[in-house]
mmCIF file with all atom_site columns, C-alpha atoms and ligand atoms in Angstrom:
data_model
loop_
_atom_site.group_PDB
_atom_site.id
_atom_site.type_symbol
_atom_site.label_atom_id
_atom_site.label_alt_id
_atom_site.label_comp_id
_atom_site.label_asym_id
_atom_site.label_entity_id
_atom_site.label_seq_id
_atom_site.pdbx_PDB_ins_code
_atom_site.Cartn_x
_atom_site.Cartn_y
_atom_site.Cartn_z
_atom_site.occupancy
_atom_site.B_iso_or_equiv
_atom_site.pdbx_formal_charge
_atom_site.auth_seq_id
_atom_site.auth_comp_id
_atom_site.auth_asym_id
_atom_site.auth_atom_id
_atom_site.pdbx_PDB_model_num
ATOM   1   C CA . MET A 1 1   ? 113.227 84.171  132.495 1.00 64.00 ? 7   MET A CA 1
ATOM   2   C CA . THR A 1 2   ? 115.917 86.860  132.832 1.00 69.00 ? 8   THR A CA 1
ATOM   3   C CA . GLU A 1 3   ? 114.530 90.361  132.845 1.00 65.00 ? 9   GLU A CA 1
ATOM   4   C CA . THR A 1 4   ? 115.616 93.976  132.906 1.00 70.00 ? 10  THR A CA 1
ATOM   5   C CA . GLU A 1 5   ? 113.315 96.855  132.111 1.00 76.00 ? 11  GLU A CA 1
ATOM   6   C CA . HIS A 1 6   ? 114.477 96.858  128.487 1.00 92.00 ? 12  HIS A CA 1
ATOM   7   C CA . LEU A 1 7   ? 115.188 93.175  127.842 1.00 96.00 ? 13  LEU A CA 1
ATOM   8   C CA . THR A 1 8   ? 113.467 89.873  128.627 1.00 96.00 ? 14  THR A CA 1
ATOM   9   C CA . VAL A 1 9   ? 115.209 86.597  127.760 1.00 97.00 ? 15  VAL A CA 1
ATOM   10  C CA . VAL A 1 10  ? 112.738 83.709  127.735 1.00 97.00 ? 16  VAL A CA 1
ATOM   11  C CA . SER A 1 11  ? 114.772 80.847  129.169 1.00 95.00 ? 17  SER A CA 1
ATOM   12  C CA . HIS A 1 12  ? 111.902 78.336  129.255 1.00 96.00 ? 18  HIS A CA 1
ATOM   13  C CA . PRO A 1 13  ? 113.204 74.790  128.539 1.00 97.00 ? 19  PRO A CA 1
ATOM   14  C CA . LEU A 1 14  ? 110.852 74.245  125.584 1.00 97.00 ? 20  LEU A CA 1
ATOM   15  C CA . VAL A 1 15  ? 112.005 77.495  123.953 1.00 98.00 ? 21  VAL A CA 1
ATOM   16  C CA . GLN A 1 16  ? 115.678 76.688  124.513 1.00 98.00 ? 22  GLN A CA 1
ATOM   17  C CA . HIS A 1 17  ? 115.354 73.109  123.228 1.00 98.00 ? 23  HIS A CA 1
ATOM   18  C CA . LYS A 1 18  ? 113.550 74.183  120.059 1.00 98.00 ? 24  LYS A CA 1
ATOM   19  C CA . LEU A 1 19  ? 116.074 76.967  119.493 1.00 98.00 ? 25  LEU A CA 1
ATOM   20  C CA . THR A 1 20  ? 118.968 74.489  119.674 1.00 98.00 ? 26  THR A CA 1
ATOM   21  C CA . ILE A 1 21  ? 117.363 72.379  116.926 1.00 98.00 ? 27  ILE A CA 1
ATOM   22  C CA . MET A 1 22  ? 116.879 75.504  114.820 1.00 98.00 ? 28  MET A CA 1
ATOM   23  C CA . ARG A 1 23  ? 120.527 76.499  115.201 1.00 98.00 ? 29  ARG A CA 1
ATOM   24  C CA . ASP A 1 24  ? 121.716 73.091  113.939 1.00 98.00 ? 30  ASP A CA 1
ATOM   25  C CA . LYS A 1 25  ? 122.715 73.477  110.292 1.00 97.00 ? 31  LYS A CA 1
ATOM   26  C CA . GLU A 1 26  ? 121.394 69.962  109.544 1.00 97.00 ? 32  GLU A CA 1
ATOM   27  C CA . THR A 1 27  ? 117.824 70.967  110.451 1.00 97.00 ? 33  THR A CA 1
ATOM   28  C CA . SER A 1 28  ? 115.578 70.942  107.376 1.00 97.00 ? 34  SER A CA 1
ATOM   29  C CA . THR A 1 29  ? 113.639 73.918  106.034 1.00 97.00 ? 35  THR A CA 1
ATOM   30  C CA . ALA A 1 30  ? 110.343 72.257  106.992 1.00 97.00 ? 36  ALA A CA 1
ATOM   31  C CA . SER A 1 31  ? 111.462 71.631  110.575 1.00 97.00 ? 37  SER A CA 1
ATOM   32  C CA . PHE A 1 32  ? 112.963 75.111  110.891 1.00 97.00 ? 38  PHE A CA 1
ATOM   33  C CA . ARG A 1 33  ? 109.684 76.707  109.803 1.00 96.00 ? 39  ARG A CA 1
ATOM   34  C CA . ARG A 1 34  ? 107.595 74.547  112.130 1.00 97.00 ? 40  ARG A CA 1
ATOM   35  C CA . LEU A 1 35  ? 109.874 75.229  115.107 1.00 97.00 ? 41  LEU A CA 1
ATOM   36  C CA . LEU A 1 36  ? 109.842 78.974  114.468 1.00 97.00 ? 42  LEU A CA 1
ATOM   37  C CA . ARG A 1 37  ? 106.062 78.904  114.459 1.00 96.00 ? 43  ARG A CA 1
ATOM   38  C CA . GLU A 1 38  ? 106.015 76.952  117.740 1.00 97.00 ? 44  GLU A CA 1
ATOM   39  C CA . ILE A 1 39  ? 108.559 79.227  119.446 1.00 98.00 ? 45  ILE A CA 1
ATOM   40  C CA . SER A 1 40  ? 106.726 82.324  118.220 1.00 97.00 ? 46  SER A CA 1
ATOM   41  C CA . GLN A 1 41  ? 103.707 81.250  120.239 1.00 97.00 ? 47  GLN A CA 1
ATOM   42  C CA . LEU A 1 42  ? 105.752 80.694  123.397 1.00 97.00 ? 48  LEU A CA 1
ATOM   43  C CA . LEU A 1 43  ? 107.444 84.091  122.966 1.00 97.00 ? 49  LEU A CA 1
ATOM   44  C CA . ALA A 1 44  ? 104.085 85.734  122.239 1.00 96.00 ? 50  ALA A CA 1
ATOM   45  C CA . TYR A 1 45  ? 102.932 84.553  125.651 1.00 94.00 ? 51  TYR A CA 1
ATOM   46  C CA . GLU A 1 46  ? 105.665 86.738  127.215 1.00 95.00 ? 52  GLU A CA 1
ATOM   47  C CA . VAL A 1 47  ? 105.426 89.759  124.970 1.00 95.00 ? 53  VAL A CA 1
ATOM   48  C CA . THR A 1 48  ? 101.651 90.090  125.455 1.00 94.00 ? 54  THR A CA 1
ATOM   49  C CA . ARG A 1 49  ? 101.830 89.708  129.236 1.00 90.00 ? 55  ARG A CA 1
ATOM   50  C CA . GLY A 1 50  ? 101.087 93.398  129.835 1.00 87.00 ? 56  GLY A CA 1
ATOM   51  C CA . LEU A 1 51  ? 97.982  93.638  127.659 1.00 90.00 ? 57  LEU A CA 1
ATOM   52  C CA . PRO A 1 52  ? 95.311  95.672  129.460 1.00 90.00 ? 58  PRO A CA 1
ATOM   53  C CA . MET A 1 53  ? 92.466  93.686  130.981 1.00 94.00 ? 59  MET A CA 1
ATOM   54  C CA . THR A 1 54  ? 88.876  94.402  131.903 1.00 95.00 ? 60  THR A CA 1
ATOM   55  C CA . THR A 1 55  ? 85.989  92.212  133.017 1.00 97.00 ? 61  THR A CA 1
ATOM   56  C CA . ARG A 1 56  ? 82.915  91.166  131.095 1.00 96.00 ? 62  ARG A CA 1
ATOM   57  C CA . ARG A 1 57  ? 79.606  90.086  132.605 1.00 98.00 ? 63  ARG A CA 1
ATOM   58  C CA . ILE A 1 58  ? 78.855  86.577  131.369 1.00 98.00 ? 64  ILE A CA 1
ATOM   59  C CA . GLU A 1 59  ? 76.640  83.722  132.413 1.00 98.00 ? 65  GLU A CA 1
ATOM   60  C CA . THR A 1 60  ? 78.187  80.290  132.894 1.00 98.00 ? 66  THR A CA 1
ATOM   61  C CA . PRO A 1 61  ? 75.845  77.283  133.025 1.00 98.00 ? 67  PRO A CA 1
ATOM   62  C CA . LEU A 1 62  ? 75.832  77.798  136.828 1.00 98.00 ? 68  LEU A CA 1
ATOM   63  C CA . CYS A 1 63  ? 75.717  81.534  137.516 1.00 98.00 ? 69  CYS A CA 1
ATOM   64  C CA . GLU A 1 64  ? 76.648  85.029  136.373 1.00 98.00 ? 70  GLU A CA 1
ATOM   65  C CA . MET A 1 65  ? 80.201  86.274  136.825 1.00 98.00 ? 71  MET A CA 1
ATOM   66  C CA . ASP A 1 66  ? 82.505  89.157  135.918 1.00 98.00 ? 72  ASP A CA 1
ATOM   67  C CA . ALA A 1 67  ? 85.090  87.310  133.828 1.00 98.00 ? 73  ALA A CA 1
ATOM   68  C CA . PRO A 1 68  ? 88.476  88.690  132.695 1.00 97.00 ? 74  PRO A CA 1
ATOM   69  C CA . ALA A 1 69  ? 88.758  89.807  129.065 1.00 95.00 ? 75  ALA A CA 1
ATOM   70  C CA . LEU A 1 70  ? 91.167  91.829  126.945 1.00 92.00 ? 76  LEU A CA 1
ATOM   71  C CA . GLU A 1 71  ? 90.476  95.550  126.951 1.00 89.00 ? 77  GLU A CA 1
ATOM   72  C CA . GLY A 1 72  ? 91.007  98.239  124.390 1.00 75.00 ? 78  GLY A CA 1
ATOM   73  C CA . LYS A 1 73  ? 91.751  98.329  120.696 1.00 77.00 ? 79  LYS A CA 1
ATOM   74  C CA . LYS A 1 74  ? 93.051  95.241  118.898 1.00 83.00 ? 80  LYS A CA 1
ATOM   75  C CA . LEU A 1 75  ? 96.810  94.918  119.051 1.00 93.00 ? 81  LEU A CA 1
ATOM   76  C CA . VAL A 1 76  ? 98.982  95.338  115.993 1.00 96.00 ? 82  VAL A CA 1
ATOM   77  C CA . LEU A 1 77  ? 101.675 92.950  114.799 1.00 97.00 ? 83  LEU A CA 1
ATOM   78  C CA . VAL A 1 78  ? 104.257 94.457  112.487 1.00 98.00 ? 84  VAL A CA 1
ATOM   79  C CA . SER A 1 79  ? 106.439 92.081  110.530 1.00 97.00 ? 85  SER A CA 1
ATOM   80  C CA . ILE A 1 80  ? 109.802 93.235  109.262 1.00 96.00 ? 86  ILE A CA 1
ATOM   81  C CA . LEU A 1 81  ? 109.955 91.530  105.854 1.00 94.00 ? 87  LEU A CA 1
ATOM   82  C CA . ARG A 1 82  ? 110.716 88.926  105.007 1.00 89.00 ? 88  ARG A CA 1
ATOM   83  C CA . ALA A 1 83  ? 111.920 86.911  107.992 1.00 92.00 ? 89  ALA A CA 1
ATOM   84  C CA . GLY A 1 84  ? 109.399 88.549  110.343 1.00 95.00 ? 90  GLY A CA 1
ATOM   85  C CA . ASN A 1 85  ? 106.656 86.563  108.622 1.00 95.00 ? 91  ASN A CA 1
ATOM   86  C CA . GLY A 1 86  ? 108.048 83.404  110.208 1.00 95.00 ? 92  GLY A CA 1
ATOM   87  C CA . LEU A 1 87  ? 107.050 84.754  113.635 1.00 96.00 ? 93  LEU A CA 1
ATOM   88  C CA . LEU A 1 88  ? 103.831 86.369  112.452 1.00 96.00 ? 94  LEU A CA 1
ATOM   89  C CA . ASP A 1 89  ? 101.768 83.315  111.511 1.00 93.00 ? 95  ASP A CA 1
ATOM   90  C CA . GLY A 1 90  ? 102.107 81.544  114.852 1.00 94.00 ? 96  GLY A CA 1
ATOM   91  C CA . ILE A 1 91  ? 101.239 84.665  116.838 1.00 96.00 ? 97  ILE A CA 1
ATOM   92  C CA . LEU A 1 92  ? 98.181  85.288  114.661 1.00 96.00 ? 98  LEU A CA 1
ATOM   93  C CA . GLU A 1 93  ? 96.892  81.867  115.647 1.00 94.00 ? 99  GLU A CA 1
ATOM   94  C CA . LEU A 1 94  ? 96.942  83.020  119.283 1.00 93.00 ? 100 LEU A CA 1
ATOM   95  C CA . VAL A 1 95  ? 95.615  86.527  118.595 1.00 93.00 ? 101 VAL A CA 1
ATOM   96  C CA . PRO A 1 96  ? 93.455  86.052  115.492 1.00 92.00 ? 102 PRO A CA 1
ATOM   97  C CA . ALA A 1 97  ? 91.874  89.518  115.672 1.00 91.00 ? 103 ALA A CA 1
ATOM   98  C CA . ALA A 1 98  ? 95.221  91.351  115.660 1.00 94.00 ? 104 ALA A CA 1
ATOM   99  C CA . ARG A 1 99  ? 95.802  93.931  112.946 1.00 95.00 ? 105 ARG A CA 1
ATOM   100 C CA . VAL A 1 100 ? 98.904  93.401  110.823 1.00 97.00 ? 106 VAL A CA 1
ATOM   101 C CA . GLY A 1 101 ? 101.444 95.764  109.307 1.00 98.00 ? 107 GLY A CA 1
ATOM   102 C CA . PHE A 1 102 ? 104.518 95.188  107.155 1.00 98.00 ? 108 PHE A CA 1
ATOM   103 C CA . VAL A 1 103 ? 107.790 97.046  106.932 1.00 97.00 ? 109 VAL A CA 1
ATOM   104 C CA . GLY A 1 104 ? 110.057 96.151  104.023 1.00 96.00 ? 110 GLY A CA 1
ATOM   105 C CA . LEU A 1 105 ? 113.697 96.899  104.749 1.00 88.00 ? 111 LEU A CA 1
ATOM   106 C CA . TYR A 1 106 ? 116.756 95.229  103.318 1.00 82.00 ? 112 TYR A CA 1
ATOM   107 C CA . ARG A 1 107 ? 120.295 95.571  104.544 1.00 73.00 ? 113 ARG A CA 1
ATOM   108 C CA . ASP A 1 108 ? 122.720 97.148  102.136 1.00 79.00 ? 114 ASP A CA 1
ATOM   109 C CA . PRO A 1 109 ? 125.460 94.484  102.138 1.00 77.00 ? 115 PRO A CA 1
ATOM   110 C CA . GLU A 1 110 ? 128.223 97.105  102.040 1.00 81.00 ? 116 GLU A CA 1
ATOM   111 C CA . THR A 1 111 ? 127.042 99.579  104.659 1.00 80.00 ? 117 THR A CA 1
ATOM   112 C CA . LEU A 1 112 ? 124.716 97.218  106.603 1.00 70.00 ? 118 LEU A CA 1
ATOM   113 C CA . GLN A 1 113 ? 122.296 100.175 106.711 1.00 78.00 ? 119 GLN A CA 1
ATOM   114 C CA . PRO A 1 114 ? 118.548 99.568  106.167 1.00 81.00 ? 120 PRO A CA 1
ATOM   115 C CA . VAL A 1 115 ? 116.924 100.573 102.869 1.00 89.00 ? 121 VAL A CA 1
ATOM   116 C CA . GLN A 1 116 ? 113.103 100.867 102.899 1.00 92.00 ? 122 GLN A CA 1
ATOM   117 C CA . TYR A 1 117 ? 111.088 99.368  100.025 1.00 95.00 ? 123 TYR A CA 1
ATOM   118 C CA . TYR A 1 118 ? 107.625 98.793  101.591 1.00 97.00 ? 124 TYR A CA 1
ATOM   119 C CA . TYR A 1 119 ? 105.565 100.255 104.429 1.00 97.00 ? 125 TYR A CA 1
ATOM   120 C CA . LYS A 1 120 ? 101.897 99.506  105.170 1.00 97.00 ? 126 LYS A CA 1
ATOM   121 C CA . VAL A 1 121 ? 100.443 99.653  108.680 1.00 97.00 ? 127 VAL A CA 1
ATOM   122 C CA . PRO A 1 122 ? 96.927  99.786  110.195 1.00 95.00 ? 128 PRO A CA 1
ATOM   123 C CA . ALA A 1 123 ? 95.260  103.052 111.253 1.00 90.00 ? 129 ALA A CA 1
ATOM   124 C CA . GLU A 1 124 ? 95.057  104.387 114.827 1.00 89.00 ? 130 GLU A CA 1
ATOM   125 C CA . LEU A 1 125 ? 98.441  103.089 115.916 1.00 94.00 ? 131 LEU A CA 1
ATOM   126 C CA . ASP A 1 126 ? 98.486  105.583 118.789 1.00 93.00 ? 132 ASP A CA 1
ATOM   127 C CA . ASP A 1 127 ? 95.719  103.687 120.630 1.00 89.00 ? 133 ASP A CA 1
ATOM   128 C CA . ARG A 1 128 ? 97.148  100.195 120.201 1.00 92.00 ? 134 ARG A CA 1
ATOM   129 C CA . MET A 1 129 ? 99.927  98.003  121.503 1.00 94.00 ? 135 MET A CA 1
ATOM   130 C CA . VAL A 1 130 ? 102.291 97.435  118.563 1.00 96.00 ? 136 VAL A CA 1
ATOM   131 C CA . ILE A 1 131 ? 104.517 94.347  118.522 1.00 97.00 ? 137 ILE A CA 1
ATOM   132 C CA . VAL A 1 132 ? 107.308 94.444  115.950 1.00 98.00 ? 138 VAL A CA 1
ATOM   133 C CA . VAL A 1 133 ? 108.532 90.979  114.955 1.00 98.00 ? 139 VAL A CA 1
ATOM   134 C CA . ASP A 1 134 ? 111.833 89.994  113.353 1.00 97.00 ? 140 ASP A CA 1
ATOM   135 C CA . PRO A 1 135 ? 113.650 86.748  114.233 1.00 97.00 ? 141 PRO A CA 1
ATOM   136 C CA . MET A 1 136 ? 117.148 88.283  114.259 1.00 97.00 ? 142 MET A CA 1
ATOM   137 C CA . LEU A 1 137 ? 118.145 91.447  116.125 1.00 97.00 ? 143 LEU A CA 1
ATOM   138 C CA . ALA A 1 138 ? 121.632 91.805  114.620 1.00 95.00 ? 144 ALA A CA 1
ATOM   139 C CA . THR A 1 139 ? 123.052 95.333  114.123 1.00 93.00 ? 145 THR A CA 1
ATOM   140 C CA . GLY A 1 140 ? 119.715 96.766  115.240 1.00 94.00 ? 146 GLY A CA 1
ATOM   141 C CA . ASN A 1 141 ? 119.753 99.192  112.291 1.00 92.00 ? 147 ASN A CA 1
ATOM   142 C CA . SER A 1 142 ? 116.641 97.735  110.605 1.00 92.00 ? 148 SER A CA 1
ATOM   143 C CA . SER A 1 143 ? 114.803 97.373  113.899 1.00 95.00 ? 149 SER A CA 1
ATOM   144 C CA . ALA A 1 144 ? 115.580 100.932 114.961 1.00 96.00 ? 150 ALA A CA 1
ATOM   145 C CA . ALA A 1 145 ? 114.539 102.221 111.513 1.00 95.00 ? 151 ALA A CA 1
ATOM   146 C CA . ALA A 1 146 ? 111.261 100.238 111.635 1.00 97.00 ? 152 ALA A CA 1
ATOM   147 C CA . VAL A 1 147 ? 110.462 101.628 115.085 1.00 97.00 ? 153 VAL A CA 1
ATOM   148 C CA . ASP A 1 148 ? 111.295 105.154 113.841 1.00 96.00 ? 154 ASP A CA 1
ATOM   149 C CA . LEU A 1 149 ? 108.716 104.730 111.060 1.00 96.00 ? 155 LEU A CA 1
ATOM   150 C CA . LEU A 1 150 ? 106.086 103.368 113.447 1.00 97.00 ? 156 LEU A CA 1
ATOM   151 C CA . LYS A 1 151 ? 106.605 106.264 115.844 1.00 97.00 ? 157 LYS A CA 1
ATOM   152 C CA . GLN A 1 152 ? 106.219 108.676 112.907 1.00 96.00 ? 158 GLN A CA 1
ATOM   153 C CA . SER A 1 153 ? 102.872 106.925 112.234 1.00 96.00 ? 159 SER A CA 1
ATOM   154 C CA . GLY A 1 154 ? 101.800 107.637 115.821 1.00 97.00 ? 160 GLY A CA 1
ATOM   155 C CA . ALA A 1 155 ? 102.662 104.405 117.656 1.00 97.00 ? 161 ALA A CA 1
ATOM   156 C CA . LYS A 1 156 ? 103.398 105.015 121.334 1.00 96.00 ? 162 LYS A CA 1
ATOM   157 C CA . ASN A 1 157 ? 103.275 101.591 122.948 1.00 94.00 ? 163 ASN A CA 1
ATOM   158 C CA . ILE A 1 158 ? 105.774 99.442  121.021 1.00 96.00 ? 164 ILE A CA 1
ATOM   159 C CA . ARG A 1 159 ? 107.474 96.140  121.870 1.00 97.00 ? 165 ARG A CA 1
ATOM   160 C CA . PHE A 1 160 ? 110.069 94.248  119.880 1.00 98.00 ? 166 PHE A CA 1
ATOM   161 C CA . LEU A 1 161 ? 109.981 90.458  119.604 1.00 98.00 ? 167 LEU A CA 1
ATOM   162 C CA . CYS A 1 162 ? 112.860 88.421  118.205 1.00 98.00 ? 168 CYS A CA 1
ATOM   163 C CA . LEU A 1 163 ? 114.269 84.915  118.416 1.00 98.00 ? 169 LEU A CA 1
ATOM   164 C CA . LEU A 1 164 ? 117.966 85.793  118.717 1.00 98.00 ? 170 LEU A CA 1
ATOM   165 C CA . ALA A 1 165 ? 119.657 89.040  119.649 1.00 98.00 ? 171 ALA A CA 1
ATOM   166 C CA . ALA A 1 166 ? 123.250 90.233  119.416 1.00 98.00 ? 172 ALA A CA 1
ATOM   167 C CA . PRO A 1 167 ? 124.574 92.511  122.190 1.00 97.00 ? 173 PRO A CA 1
ATOM   168 C CA . GLU A 1 168 ? 125.275 95.146  119.499 1.00 97.00 ? 174 GLU A CA 1
ATOM   169 C CA . GLY A 1 169 ? 121.612 95.152  118.383 1.00 97.00 ? 175 GLY A CA 1
ATOM   170 C CA . ILE A 1 170 ? 120.289 95.356  121.923 1.00 98.00 ? 176 ILE A CA 1
ATOM   171 C CA . GLU A 1 171 ? 122.566 98.318  122.620 1.00 97.00 ? 177 GLU A CA 1
ATOM   172 C CA . ARG A 1 172 ? 121.559 100.051 119.376 1.00 97.00 ? 178 ARG A CA 1
ATOM   173 C CA . MET A 1 173 ? 117.866 99.660  120.270 1.00 97.00 ? 179 MET A CA 1
ATOM   174 C CA . ARG A 1 174 ? 118.468 100.768 123.855 1.00 97.00 ? 180 ARG A CA 1
ATOM   175 C CA . GLN A 1 175 ? 120.144 103.953 122.597 1.00 97.00 ? 181 GLN A CA 1
ATOM   176 C CA . ALA A 1 176 ? 117.598 104.704 119.856 1.00 97.00 ? 182 ALA A CA 1
ATOM   177 C CA . HIS A 1 177 ? 114.418 103.484 121.563 1.00 98.00 ? 183 HIS A CA 1
ATOM   178 C CA . PRO A 1 178 ? 114.822 103.012 125.329 1.00 97.00 ? 184 PRO A CA 1
ATOM   179 C CA . ASP A 1 179 ? 111.018 102.963 125.620 1.00 96.00 ? 185 ASP A CA 1
ATOM   180 C CA . VAL A 1 180 ? 110.704 99.781  123.509 1.00 97.00 ? 186 VAL A CA 1
ATOM   181 C CA . PRO A 1 181 ? 111.073 96.568  125.541 1.00 97.00 ? 187 PRO A CA 1
ATOM   182 C CA . ILE A 1 182 ? 112.736 93.632  123.759 1.00 97.00 ? 188 ILE A CA 1
ATOM   183 C CA . VAL A 1 183 ? 111.687 89.993  124.224 1.00 98.00 ? 189 VAL A CA 1
ATOM   184 C CA . THR A 1 184 ? 114.037 87.315  122.885 1.00 98.00 ? 190 THR A CA 1
ATOM   185 C CA . ALA A 1 185 ? 114.863 83.627  123.336 1.00 98.00 ? 191 ALA A CA 1
ATOM   186 C CA . ALA A 1 186 ? 118.633 84.209  123.572 1.00 98.00 ? 192 ALA A CA 1
ATOM   187 C CA . VAL A 1 187 ? 121.396 86.805  123.517 1.00 98.00 ? 193 VAL A CA 1
ATOM   188 C CA . ASP A 1 188 ? 124.323 85.492  121.478 1.00 98.00 ? 194 ASP A CA 1
ATOM   189 C CA . ASP A 1 189 ? 128.003 86.341  121.597 1.00 97.00 ? 195 ASP A CA 1
ATOM   190 C CA . HIS A 1 190 ? 128.743 88.865  118.852 1.00 97.00 ? 196 HIS A CA 1
ATOM   191 C CA . LEU A 1 191 ? 128.248 89.914  115.210 1.00 97.00 ? 197 LEU A CA 1
ATOM   192 C CA . ASN A 1 192 ? 130.759 88.849  112.566 1.00 96.00 ? 198 ASN A CA 1
ATOM   193 C CA . ASP A 1 193 ? 132.146 91.171  109.861 1.00 92.00 ? 199 ASP A CA 1
ATOM   194 C CA . HIS A 1 194 ? 129.141 90.428  107.618 1.00 90.00 ? 200 HIS A CA 1
ATOM   195 C CA . GLY A 1 195 ? 126.644 91.376  110.318 1.00 91.00 ? 201 GLY A CA 1
ATOM   196 C CA . TYR A 1 196 ? 125.683 87.773  111.129 1.00 96.00 ? 202 TYR A CA 1
ATOM   197 C CA . ILE A 1 197 ? 124.940 86.758  114.702 1.00 98.00 ? 203 ILE A CA 1
ATOM   198 C CA . VAL A 1 198 ? 127.515 84.288  116.134 1.00 98.00 ? 204 VAL A CA 1
ATOM   199 C CA . PRO A 1 199 ? 126.922 81.484  116.971 1.00 98.00 ? 205 PRO A CA 1
ATOM   200 C CA . GLY A 1 200 ? 123.459 82.314  115.595 1.00 98.00 ? 206 GLY A CA 1
ATOM   201 C CA . LEU A 1 201 ? 121.583 80.148  113.121 1.00 98.00 ? 207 LEU A CA 1
ATOM   202 C CA . GLY A 1 202 ? 122.609 81.655  109.783 1.00 97.00 ? 208 GLY A CA 1
ATOM   203 C CA . ASP A 1 203 ? 120.268 83.655  107.579 1.00 96.00 ? 209 ASP A CA 1
ATOM   204 C CA . ALA A 1 204 ? 116.809 83.207  109.102 1.00 96.00 ? 210 ALA A CA 1
ATOM   205 C CA . GLY A 1 205 ? 114.995 84.098  105.853 1.00 94.00 ? 211 GLY A CA 1
ATOM   206 C CA . ASP A 1 206 ? 117.019 81.633  103.810 1.00 95.00 ? 212 ASP A CA 1
ATOM   207 C CA . ARG A 1 207 ? 116.573 78.907  106.376 1.00 96.00 ? 213 ARG A CA 1
ATOM   208 C CA . MET A 1 208 ? 112.804 79.320  106.648 1.00 94.00 ? 214 MET A CA 1
ATOM   209 C CA . PHE A 1 209 ? 112.148 79.741  102.931 1.00 93.00 ? 215 PHE A CA 1
ATOM   210 C CA . GLY A 1 210 ? 114.852 77.412  101.606 1.00 92.00 ? 216 GLY A CA 1
ATOM   211 C CA . THR A 1 211 ? 116.410 80.091  99.410  1.00 93.00 ? 217 THR A CA 1
ATOM   212 C CA . LYS A 1 212 ? 120.003 79.012  99.904  1.00 78.00 ? 218 LYS A CA 1
HETATM 213 N N1 . LIG B 2 .   ? 119.897 88.264  109.807 1.00 50.19 ? 4   LIG B N1 1
HETATM 214 C C1 . LIG B 2 .   ? 119.917 86.907  109.787 1.00 50.19 ? 4   LIG B C1 1
HETATM 215 O O1 . LIG B 2 .   ? 119.060 86.285  109.167 1.00 50.19 ? 4   LIG B O1 1
HETATM 216 N N2 . LIG B 2 .   ? 120.887 86.259  110.445 1.00 50.19 ? 4   LIG B N2 1
HETATM 217 C C2 . LIG B 2 .   ? 121.843 86.910  111.152 1.00 50.19 ? 4   LIG B C2 1
HETATM 218 O O2 . LIG B 2 .   ? 122.690 86.258  111.747 1.00 50.19 ? 4   LIG B O2 1
HETATM 219 C C3 . LIG B 2 .   ? 121.816 88.318  111.155 1.00 50.19 ? 4   LIG B C3 1
HETATM 220 C C4 . LIG B 2 .   ? 120.827 88.968  110.477 1.00 50.19 ? 4   LIG B C4 1
#
C-alpha cells in the first residue's frame, strides 16, 4: 500500500491481478462485473479502516468479555450513477446495514462538466462516515461536484473510493476537497482528449452493463 494523507493506493497482489484482467479489452461483461464486485470488497477493507470502534459486553461459551464492535451511526455509501453501482453491491455485502445515497451526474461530452439529474441521500449525514464510490476518477469534475452536494447536505466525514484514478482527477479533488481522502487501486498515466483515463479500462459503465 502506498499512502499519503490524501491518497491511498491499494497495491495488494489480488487487487492488482484482478485489475489487470478488468483492463483487458477481451474480458467479458460478466467477468468484468464479477471482478469489480470482488475488488470493491478488497478496497472497502482499506477505506473503512478508520471506522470508530467501541466494545460490547458479550458472553462467549466460556466467559464474559468486552469485545470490539463498530461504534456510532451507520455509515453511508453514496454511488455516483451509474458506474458507482458496480462498487456499491460488493461493499453492501460487507456492510449490510449501511445507508445508501445516489448522485446522478453525467458528463457533458463537449465541456466535460458534470450535469446533475438525480440526488437522494439519507438523513443525518453530519453524524456519519460517508463513502462516495465511483470506479473512475478521471477529470475529477463529477467527484468534486458530488462532494460539494454532500457537504451542502451536512456531510463532514467523507472518503472517496475508486478503482482507477488519473493524476488530473486526484489534483482536482485535492484542490477542491483536501479533507476527503481518496482510496484507489491504481493511478494511471493521463487523460486523453475525450476525458478517458489512459491506459485505463475504457468506459466502466459500458463495460459493466454491456451497453457498447
Ligand atoms: N469514465 C470512464 O468510465 N472511463 C474513463 O476512462 C473515464 C471516465
